[in-house]
């Protein structure tokens, strides 16, 4: 782990390019460092001045009499490299390069950025930026940036790849009451990236929540590892903009076509426990929720409302999000029956009615918080003539204080009439929104995080699978020697079989007699298919014959296929004819793999057969996460195929354990062999006992 202490708690800071001129960035940075209350030594560096902002100014970094922990660079781009070298020679530990004009302007800037990075490596300096706003730590305190608004002290570490967003957020936060432990403008991420700062923030005692605005993640594998570990310690919430390169990759497989452009990020974030926000509003709503609320024990939500309509809206939203409406304990219902007006709805959502004053809200809220079947609570209020928003808010705070392990959220549906009450909730750390949806989104975010924490332990117990890598290597070697990228079905089946995936027996034959022998060996009925990696749609050229029941039929079919293929495609190389055992029909599944540039192989599972692209019933996971039964189980349960497998409309359930095993083995195969660029196993037939992979397509690089 990189030591980033000198960015956040430096003993001394040099500002290279410090200026006396008000209005210049290099002057603003000087002022910000001083006004933040920074207690360490500050050394302005400028050859034209002897004093800046009352501090002795030095002509160069080398001329500073003491050691320098961090240098903030604000000289023009053309001068940065020389100044950085001087810092290296001086023994400066970290550089924060504000200057723009690097990678972001094109080739020339990229060259300059490379030189700058090389100097950092040569002198073992850590660099933030270039092209950034700077760095802040409210607990040190230090504000080494040119922000107009200083961050308020708090518990959020905010990392932003956009300087402009960071500047806007800091100003807005003052009104929203958000506080920060540290704020980092990542800039071009030439040396240090979000990964390093996430790792640092996870270990920072002043940080409770890590918040990121990101536009790209360059080192997917390291991100997954570091963020996954960091998320075990603290929640990480990310707003990621921009389109992933996965979508830009032309996809020839079904799986590739089904994976959306942003899917890899979604899947990766889920795998390492990151809560993904899709808008700025969500990012900060979630930030408030995670800083103020405990993590709930489960997903059962109770709603207390003084009006029916909002209760229904909220209930719909709870269910849409995949959360559960809590079913109250019998004792709770008995109490409600006795103590609430008979018109009140005592089931969830509890409707305390329009004439509810503080006492009724207070009673109902405390009761649902006491209920062991409730994990979090949403209080809804609409202003009626008798509502007591201020007193009720105080009673909500008391109820929350008496139940500190359960999150309480509120939606005060109104305006000025409820503003004071809403203010009391906010001041006391109860997130209060105008409408229920964002509150439920927050409860859902807390739950996602809880689910991640729950899976962390089980991830330690990785399943061991017996696989035969040697056979796969040998097959790939032979295929590449023939300068092919697509495996024949028989080769792909042998690969799958080596990884313990049950396949329908298939043999490549080059004469009709060989085909008969193969069919006799495996037993009838059989299917004959032309074997040529160049022929994608075999049926279209008469290349497939099904339901063959005797040696005579095999002879006949062999010759018919050869003749038809030669007629349609006289120039195409044909390797022979594959004889495959015809398997009884089972539930048709697809298991496939496509690749993401940043995060590697993504495995798909869903309904298979010829309608996959129409049905689009698939769920995805990063292959690296699929060595855990729970993760595979969760992946399967997201699809409609899962409902079929469980036994739909009286049908016998399919062998779920065998399906889970195949998914795990497919994931292991594509992880062990990065040369596999695409894979489709479609269909996989699932039976009451066991499964069988029928058609396997593998492309290698
Ligand atoms: N060492 C120390 N000081 C030096 C120097 C050196 N080698 N060379 C020049 N200086 C001094 C200059 O004399 C000047 O001081 P002065 O005001 O007393 O004359 C000061 O450093 C700044 O140099 P200047 O040429 O005036 O540059 P500038 O202030 O106009 O612009 C940047 C410098 C870094 C702000 C500008 O190049 C830049 O990158 N702006 C964009 C910043 C940005 O948007 N970042 C990304 C945010 S997301």
XYZ file of C-alpha atoms and ligand atoms in Angstrom, residues 16-21 24-26 45-49 52 59 73-77 79 83 98-101 131-133 146 162-164 185, ligand 1:
83
model
C 5.976 25.925 -6.434
C 4.835 28.884 -8.497
C 3.238 30.729 -5.577
C 2.164 34.197 -6.607
C 1.506 37.449 -4.864
C -1.076 38.418 -7.418
C -4.149 33.838 -9.669
C -4.672 30.179 -8.795
C -1.190 30.095 -7.313
C 8.600 29.141 -4.149
C 8.956 31.911 -6.759
C 12.251 33.334 -8.085
C 10.752 36.830 -8.388
C 9.616 37.251 -4.791
C 4.313 35.993 -0.208
C 13.772 31.046 -5.444
C 2.876 22.585 -8.409
C 1.304 25.671 -9.965
C 3.841 26.608 -12.604
C 2.888 26.436 -16.285
C 3.069 22.980 -17.905
C 8.052 24.214 -16.336
C 10.438 21.690 -11.120
C -2.473 21.445 -10.295
C -1.183 22.439 -13.724
C -3.243 21.484 -16.760
C -1.912 20.792 -20.270
C -4.615 18.633 -13.958
C -6.285 18.616 -10.579
C -7.805 21.021 -8.063
C -7.834 26.391 -5.259
C -13.688 15.849 -12.230
C -12.323 19.025 -10.711
C -15.405 20.974 -11.690
C -9.194 15.823 -6.928
N 9.453 28.095 -9.994
C 8.678 28.838 -9.212
N 7.859 29.797 -9.657
C 7.822 29.993 -10.971
C 8.585 29.252 -11.859
C 9.445 28.248 -11.329
N 10.203 27.494 -12.098
N 8.349 29.678 -13.085
C 7.414 30.629 -12.987
N 7.098 30.833 -11.692
C 6.131 31.740 -11.127
C 5.695 32.797 -12.050
O 6.620 33.878 -12.086
C 4.365 33.198 -11.479
O 4.521 34.083 -10.388
P 4.154 35.657 -10.484
O 2.676 35.742 -10.447
O 4.828 36.221 -9.317
O 4.735 36.083 -11.793
C 3.849 31.912 -10.933
O 4.959 31.027 -10.875
C 2.785 31.268 -11.824
O 3.256 31.255 -13.141
P 2.450 31.952 -14.323
O 3.317 31.895 -15.520
O 1.952 33.288 -13.910
O 1.294 30.958 -14.514
P -0.256 31.158 -14.200
O -0.480 31.416 -12.771
O -0.855 32.049 -15.161
O -0.751 29.680 -14.567
C -1.247 27.479 -13.922
C -0.195 28.553 -13.977
C -0.637 26.232 -13.353
C -2.408 27.925 -13.043
C -1.786 27.207 -15.369
O -0.695 26.855 -16.182
C -2.778 26.126 -15.430
O -2.460 24.961 -15.591
N -4.079 26.499 -15.295
C -5.140 25.522 -15.299
C -5.241 24.871 -13.933
C -6.376 23.885 -13.902
O -7.442 24.161 -14.419
N -6.144 22.690 -13.314
C -7.083 21.617 -13.341
C -8.277 21.804 -12.504
S -9.438 20.569 -12.741
